[in-house]
CSV table of C-alpha atoms and ligand atoms in Angstrom, one decimal:
chain,number,residue,atom,x,y,z
A,1,MET,CA,0.0,0.0,0.0
A,2,ALA,CA,1.2,3.5,-0.8
A,3,ILE,CA,2.5,5.7,2.0
A,4,LYS,CA,0.2,8.8,2.3
A,5,ILE,CA,2.1,12.0,2.6
A,6,ILE,CA,1.2,15.7,3.4
A,7,VAL,CA,3.8,18.3,2.4
A,8,ALA,CA,4.1,21.7,4.0
A,9,GLY,CA,5.7,24.4,2.0
A,10,PRO,CA,5.0,23.0,-1.5
A,11,ARG,CA,5.8,26.3,-3.4
A,12,GLY,CA,9.3,26.6,-1.8
A,13,ARG,CA,12.5,25.6,-3.4
A,14,MET,CA,12.6,22.3,-1.5
A,15,GLY,CA,8.9,21.8,-1.3
A,16,LYS,CA,8.5,21.9,-5.1
A,17,GLU,CA,11.3,19.3,-5.6
A,18,ALA,CA,9.8,17.1,-2.9
A,19,VAL,CA,6.3,17.2,-4.4
A,20,HIS,CA,7.7,16.1,-7.8
A,21,MET,CA,9.8,13.4,-6.1
A,22,ILE,CA,6.6,12.1,-4.3
A,23,TYR,CA,4.6,12.0,-7.6
A,24,ASP,CA,7.5,10.1,-9.2
A,25,THR,CA,7.8,7.5,-6.4
A,26,ALA,CA,5.6,4.4,-6.9
A,27,ASP,CA,4.8,3.7,-3.3
A,28,PHE,CA,4.2,7.3,-2.3
A,29,GLU,CA,0.9,9.2,-2.5
A,30,LEU,CA,0.6,13.0,-1.9
A,31,THR,CA,-2.7,13.4,-0.2
A,32,ALA,CA,-2.6,17.2,0.5
A,33,CYS,CA,-0.3,20.2,0.9
A,34,LEU,CA,-0.1,22.8,3.6
A,35,ASP,CA,0.6,26.4,2.7
A,36,HIS,CA,-0.2,29.8,4.1
A,37,LYS,CA,-1.8,30.9,0.9
A,38,ASN,CA,-4.1,29.3,-1.8
A,39,ASP,CA,-6.6,27.7,0.6
A,40,GLY,CA,-9.1,25.5,-1.3
A,41,LYS,CA,-7.0,25.4,-4.5
A,42,LYS,CA,-5.4,22.3,-6.0
A,43,LEU,CA,-1.6,22.1,-6.5
A,44,SER,CA,-2.2,22.1,-10.3
A,45,ASP,CA,-3.7,25.6,-10.0
A,46,LEU,CA,-0.2,26.9,-8.9
A,47,GLU,CA,2.7,27.9,-11.1
A,48,GLY,CA,5.2,25.1,-11.7
A,49,PHE,CA,2.7,22.3,-11.2
A,50,SER,CA,1.0,21.8,-14.5
A,51,GLY,CA,-0.6,18.5,-15.2
A,52,ASP,CA,-1.8,15.8,-12.8
A,53,PHE,CA,-1.0,17.4,-9.4
A,54,ASN,CA,-4.4,17.2,-7.9
A,55,ALA,CA,-3.6,17.3,-4.2
A,56,PRO,CA,-5.7,19.9,-2.3
A,57,ILE,CA,-4.1,22.8,-0.5
A,58,TYR,CA,-5.0,23.8,3.0
A,59,THR,CA,-3.9,26.8,5.1
A,60,ASP,CA,-5.4,25.4,8.4
A,61,ILE,CA,-3.4,22.5,9.7
A,62,GLU,CA,-6.2,21.1,12.0
A,63,LYS,CA,-8.7,21.1,9.1
A,64,CYS,CA,-6.1,19.5,6.9
A,65,PHE,CA,-5.4,16.7,9.4
A,66,SER,CA,-9.1,16.2,10.1
A,67,GLU,CA,-10.1,15.9,6.4
A,68,GLN,CA,-7.1,14.1,5.0
A,69,GLN,CA,-5.6,10.8,6.0
A,70,ALA,CA,-1.8,10.7,6.1
A,71,ASP,CA,1.0,8.5,7.4
A,72,VAL,CA,3.8,11.0,7.1
A,73,PHE,CA,4.1,14.8,7.2
A,74,VAL,CA,7.0,16.4,5.4
A,75,ASP,CA,7.9,19.9,6.6
A,76,LEU,CA,10.0,22.2,4.4
A,77,THR,CA,9.0,25.7,5.6
A,78,ILE,CA,10.5,28.1,8.0
A,79,PRO,CA,11.7,27.5,11.6
A,80,GLU,CA,8.9,28.9,13.8
A,81,VAL,CA,6.2,27.4,11.5
A,82,GLY,CA,8.0,24.0,11.1
A,83,TYR,CA,8.2,23.7,14.9
A,84,LYS,CA,4.4,24.3,15.3
A,85,HIS,CA,3.6,21.9,12.4
A,86,THR,CA,5.8,19.2,13.8
A,87,LYS,CA,4.0,19.4,17.2
A,88,ALA,CA,0.6,19.3,15.6
A,89,ALA,CA,1.5,16.3,13.4
A,90,LEU,CA,2.9,14.4,16.5
A,91,ASN,CA,-0.3,15.2,18.4
A,92,HIS,CA,-2.3,13.7,15.5
A,93,GLY,CA,-0.1,10.6,15.3
A,94,ILE,CA,1.2,11.6,11.9
A,95,ARG,CA,4.9,10.9,11.5
A,96,PRO,CA,6.9,14.1,10.7
A,97,VAL,CA,10.0,14.1,8.4
A,98,VAL,CA,11.4,17.5,8.9
A,99,GLY,CA,13.9,19.3,6.7
A,100,THR,CA,13.3,22.7,8.1
A,101,THR,CA,16.3,24.1,10.0
A,102,GLY,CA,16.8,26.6,12.7
A,103,TYR,CA,15.2,24.9,15.7
A,104,THR,CA,16.5,25.7,19.2
A,105,ASN,CA,17.9,22.9,21.4
A,106,GLU,CA,14.9,23.5,23.7
A,107,GLN,CA,12.4,23.0,20.8
A,108,LEU,CA,14.2,19.8,19.7
A,109,GLU,CA,14.1,18.4,23.3
A,110,GLU,CA,10.4,19.3,23.6
A,111,LEU,CA,9.6,17.5,20.3
A,112,LYS,CA,11.7,14.5,21.4
A,113,GLN,CA,9.6,14.2,24.5
A,114,LEU,CA,6.4,14.6,22.6
A,115,ALA,CA,7.3,11.9,20.1
A,116,LYS,CA,8.2,9.6,23.0
A,117,GLU,CA,4.9,10.3,24.7
A,118,LYS,CA,2.9,9.7,21.6
A,119,GLN,CA,5.1,6.8,20.5
A,120,THR,CA,5.2,8.3,17.1
A,121,GLY,CA,8.2,8.2,14.7
A,122,CYS,CA,9.7,11.5,13.7
A,123,ILE,CA,12.9,12.4,11.8
A,124,ILE,CA,14.5,15.8,11.9
A,125,ALA,CA,17.4,15.9,9.5
A,126,PRO,CA,19.4,19.2,9.1
A,127,ASN,CA,20.7,17.8,5.8
A,128,PHE,CA,19.2,15.0,3.6
A,129,ALA,CA,22.2,14.8,1.2
A,130,ILE,CA,24.1,11.6,1.8
A,131,GLY,CA,27.4,13.4,0.9
A,132,ALA,CA,26.8,16.0,3.6
A,133,VAL,CA,26.1,13.3,6.2
A,134,LEU,CA,29.4,11.6,5.3
A,135,MET,CA,31.2,15.0,5.5
A,136,MET,CA,29.8,15.3,9.1
A,137,LYS,CA,30.9,11.8,10.0
A,138,PHE,CA,34.4,12.3,8.6
A,139,ALA,CA,34.7,15.6,10.4
A,140,LYS,CA,33.8,13.9,13.7
A,141,MET,CA,36.5,11.3,13.0
A,142,ALA,CA,39.1,13.9,12.1
A,143,ALA,CA,38.4,16.1,15.2
A,144,ALA,CA,39.7,13.3,17.5
A,145,TYR,CA,43.1,14.0,16.0
A,146,PHE,CA,42.8,17.8,15.1
A,147,PRO,CA,41.1,19.8,17.8
A,148,ASP,CA,41.6,23.0,15.9
A,149,VAL,CA,38.8,23.4,13.4
A,150,GLU,CA,36.7,26.0,11.7
A,151,ILE,CA,33.5,25.4,9.8
A,152,ILE,CA,32.7,27.6,6.8
A,153,GLU,CA,29.1,27.2,5.5
A,154,LYS,CA,28.1,28.9,2.3
A,155,HIS,CA,24.4,29.3,1.1
A,156,HIS,CA,22.2,31.2,-1.2
A,157,ASP,CA,21.2,34.6,0.1
A,158,GLN,CA,17.5,33.8,0.6
A,159,LYS,CA,18.3,31.5,3.6
A,160,LEU,CA,16.7,32.7,6.9
A,161,ASP,CA,18.7,30.9,9.5
A,162,ALA,CA,22.4,31.2,10.3
A,163,PRO,CA,24.4,29.2,11.0
A,164,SER,CA,22.9,26.5,8.8
A,165,GLY,CA,21.4,23.4,10.4
A,166,THR,CA,24.2,21.4,8.9
A,167,ALA,CA,26.9,23.6,10.4
A,168,LYS,CA,25.3,23.4,13.8
A,169,LYS,CA,25.0,19.6,13.5
A,170,THR,CA,28.6,19.3,12.3
A,171,ALA,CA,29.8,21.3,15.3
A,172,GLU,CA,27.7,19.1,17.7
A,173,LEU,CA,29.2,15.9,16.2
A,174,ILE,CA,32.7,17.3,16.3
A,175,GLN,CA,32.2,18.2,19.9
A,176,GLU,CA,31.6,14.5,20.7
A,177,SER,CA,35.1,13.6,19.7
A,178,ARG,CA,37.1,16.8,20.1
A,179,LYS,CA,38.9,17.7,23.3
A,180,SER,CA,37.2,21.0,24.2
A,181,LYS,CA,39.5,24.0,23.7
A,182,LYS,CA,39.4,27.7,22.9
A,183,GLN,CA,41.1,28.2,19.6
A,184,GLY,CA,43.3,31.1,18.3
A,185,HIS,CA,45.5,33.4,20.3
A,186,ASP,CA,44.5,34.1,23.9
A,187,ASP,CA,44.8,37.8,23.3
A,188,GLU,CA,43.1,37.9,19.8
A,189,GLU,CA,40.8,40.8,19.4
A,190,GLU,CA,38.1,41.6,16.7
A,191,THR,CA,38.5,45.0,15.3
A,192,ILE,CA,35.4,44.4,13.2
A,193,LYS,CA,32.6,42.8,15.2
A,194,GLY,CA,31.9,39.2,14.3
A,195,VAL,CA,34.9,38.8,11.9
A,196,ARG,CA,36.1,35.6,13.7
A,197,GLY,CA,32.6,34.0,13.3
A,198,GLY,CA,30.4,32.3,15.8
A,199,ASP,CA,31.9,30.6,18.8
A,200,PHE,CA,30.7,27.0,19.4
A,201,ASP,CA,32.7,25.4,22.3
A,202,GLY,CA,35.8,27.3,21.2
A,203,MET,CA,35.6,26.4,17.5
A,204,ARG,CA,34.4,29.0,14.9
A,205,ILE,CA,31.5,28.8,12.5
A,206,HIS,CA,31.4,31.2,9.5
A,207,SER,CA,28.2,31.8,7.5
A,208,MET,CA,28.5,33.1,3.9
A,209,ARG,CA,25.4,34.2,2.0
A,210,LEU,CA,25.6,34.9,-1.7
A,211,PRO,CA,23.4,34.7,-4.8
A,212,GLY,CA,24.5,31.8,-7.0
A,213,LEU,CA,25.3,29.5,-4.1
A,214,VAL,CA,23.1,26.5,-3.2
A,215,ALA,CA,24.4,24.7,-0.1
A,216,HIS,CA,28.1,24.2,0.6
A,217,GLN,CA,30.3,23.5,3.6
A,218,GLU,CA,34.0,23.2,4.3
A,219,VAL,CA,35.3,21.9,7.6
A,220,VAL,CA,39.0,22.9,7.9
A,221,PHE,CA,41.3,21.3,10.4
A,222,GLY,CA,44.7,22.6,11.3
A,223,GLY,CA,47.7,20.9,12.9
A,224,ALA,CA,51.5,21.3,13.0
A,225,GLY,CA,52.6,22.0,9.4
A,226,GLN,CA,49.3,20.7,7.9
A,227,THR,CA,45.7,21.3,7.2
A,228,LEU,CA,42.8,19.0,6.3
A,229,THR,CA,39.7,20.2,4.5
A,230,ILE,CA,36.5,18.2,4.2
A,231,GLN,CA,34.2,19.8,1.7
A,232,HIS,CA,30.6,19.0,0.5
A,233,ASP,CA,28.7,20.8,-2.2
A,234,SER,CA,25.0,20.5,-3.1
A,235,MET,CA,24.7,21.8,-6.7
A,236,ASN,CA,20.9,21.6,-6.7
A,237,ARG,CA,18.0,20.4,-4.5
A,238,ALA,CA,17.8,17.0,-6.2
A,239,SER,CA,20.7,16.2,-3.9
A,240,PHE,CA,18.3,16.1,-1.0
A,241,MET,CA,15.6,13.9,-2.4
A,242,ASP,CA,17.1,10.4,-1.9
A,243,GLY,CA,17.5,11.3,1.8
A,244,ILE,CA,13.8,12.4,2.1
A,245,LYS,CA,12.7,9.2,0.4
A,246,GLU,CA,14.8,7.1,2.8
A,247,CYS,CA,13.4,9.0,5.8
A,248,VAL,CA,9.8,8.6,4.7
A,249,HIS,CA,10.3,4.9,4.5
A,250,GLN,CA,12.2,4.6,7.8
A,251,VAL,CA,9.9,6.9,9.9
A,252,MET,CA,7.1,4.3,9.3
A,253,ASP,CA,8.9,1.9,11.6
A,254,LEU,CA,10.0,4.3,14.3
A,255,ASP,CA,8.3,5.2,17.6
A,256,GLU,CA,10.7,8.0,18.7
A,257,LEU,CA,12.4,11.1,17.3
A,258,ILE,CA,15.7,10.8,15.5
A,259,TYR,CA,17.7,13.9,15.0
A,260,GLY,CA,20.1,13.6,12.0
A,261,LEU,CA,20.3,11.2,9.1
A,262,GLU,CA,23.6,9.8,10.4
A,263,ASN,CA,21.6,7.9,13.0
A,264,ILE,CA,19.5,5.9,10.5
A,265,LEU,CA,21.8,5.3,7.6
B,301,LIG,N1,17.3,19.2,5.5
B,301,LIG,C1,17.7,19.5,4.3
B,301,LIG,O1,18.4,18.7,3.6
B,301,LIG,C2,17.4,20.9,3.7
B,301,LIG,C3,16.7,21.7,4.5
B,301,LIG,N2,16.4,23.0,4.0
B,301,LIG,C4,15.6,23.8,4.9
B,301,LIG,O2,14.2,23.7,4.4
B,301,LIG,C5,13.5,24.9,4.7
B,301,LIG,C6,13.0,25.4,3.4
B,301,LIG,O3,14.0,25.7,2.5
B,301,LIG,P1,13.7,26.3,1.1
B,301,LIG,O4,12.7,25.5,0.3
B,301,LIG,O5,15.0,26.7,0.5
B,301,LIG,O6,12.9,27.7,1.5
B,301,LIG,P2,11.8,28.5,0.7
B,301,LIG,O7,11.7,29.8,1.3
B,301,LIG,O8,12.0,28.4,-0.8
B,301,LIG,O9,10.4,27.7,1.0
B,301,LIG,C7,9.7,27.8,2.2
B,301,LIG,C8,8.3,27.8,1.9
B,301,LIG,O10,7.5,27.7,3.1
B,301,LIG,C9,6.4,28.6,2.9
B,301,LIG,N3,5.7,28.9,4.1
B,301,LIG,C10,6.0,30.0,4.9
B,301,LIG,N4,5.1,30.0,6.0
B,301,LIG,C11,4.3,28.9,5.8
B,301,LIG,C12,3.2,28.3,6.5
B,301,LIG,N5,2.7,28.9,7.6
B,301,LIG,N6,2.7,27.2,6.1
B,301,LIG,C13,3.1,26.6,5.0
B,301,LIG,N7,4.1,27.1,4.2
B,301,LIG,C14,4.7,28.2,4.6
B,301,LIG,C15,6.9,29.7,2.1
B,301,LIG,O11,5.9,30.5,1.5
B,301,LIG,P3,6.2,32.1,1.1
B,301,LIG,O12,7.4,32.0,0.2
B,301,LIG,O13,4.9,32.5,0.5
B,301,LIG,O14,6.6,32.7,2.4
B,301,LIG,C16,7.8,29.0,1.1
B,301,LIG,O15,7.0,28.5,0.0
B,301,LIG,C17,14.6,25.8,5.3
B,301,LIG,O16,14.4,25.8,6.7
B,301,LIG,C18,15.9,25.3,4.9
B,301,LIG,O17,16.9,25.6,5.8
B,301,LIG,C19,16.7,23.3,2.7
B,301,LIG,C20,17.4,22.5,1.9
B,301,LIG,C21,17.8,21.2,2.4
B,302,LIG,O1,18.5,26.5,3.4
B,302,LIG,C1,19.1,25.7,2.6
B,302,LIG,O2,19.3,25.9,1.4
B,302,LIG,C2,19.7,24.5,3.3
B,302,LIG,N1,19.5,24.3,4.5
B,302,LIG,C3,19.9,23.2,5.3
B,302,LIG,C4,20.8,23.7,6.5
B,302,LIG,O3,20.5,24.7,7.1
B,302,LIG,O4,21.8,23.1,6.7
B,302,LIG,C5,20.5,22.1,4.5
B,302,LIG,C6,21.3,22.6,3.3
B,302,LIG,O5,22.5,23.1,3.8
B,302,LIG,C7,20.5,23.6,2.5
């Protein structure tokens, strides 16, 4: 039987790609979409969805969940909206697969507790690209040998959150294997505010935003007489679709929240 899916954010860069992927996947069925515009329309009424895209669009999540049956809820929106959606989906026993980034640690913890209480599967993945997950894993390995590290993430200039969810997750994974230390000179001073980047447990995160970029990250390690750079580049949003597909399949068998694709691959 097909897995019934609701997508939030279907007009967005990721949402659009995800809707097409769902239509192209034999065992997936798009039952509805959640937007903050276009209530009562069909997806095929919108620009970029000509043809057979007959899923109805809702702007009210409660109405959507009460009228439409779904197994999985895919959220590709914006941080504060994604958080509310994820909570609502868990409360309805619909399994969230969340790509939206920018959640606080408190929000993640609250959602983790809720998923446990409802015994409902949920996957929150800051990056669905397999290459990005490997970059994070390799960075965690390298940090055991190179505690001096800086993360440089580069994204398109329409991105709302900084640092990226991927950079934050990378820093968290590195923290698990790196001996905590403050990097740089003890007396270093910023003569332009913020120029050394954000401080995460003594390591630095730099966020670049430029038109032309999609999603890119370098993790640069430094040791005596050597550097090591681990780099990942997403050239387009197709790079994230295999990961979403995998999560939709795997979330069906979960009864708790998993944060990060590295925990299910
Ligand atoms: N995990 C991963 O691998 C990836 C995650 N992301 C993350 O996914 C999210 C989306 O990214 P992207 O597609 O580039 O962003 P976009 O801005 O292109 O898309 C977001 C969409 O959400 C819509 N939206 C805003 N409010 C609501 C609401 N209340 N209900 C439903 N939809 C709403 C926006 O509509 P409108 O434009 O009208 O405001 C827009 O269509 C971001 O958080 C990003 O960081 C991105 C790429 C990969
Ligand atoms: O907004 C984006 O584009 C992306 N967001 C995710 C993040 O914040 O890490 C994943 C990927 O980097 C693209």
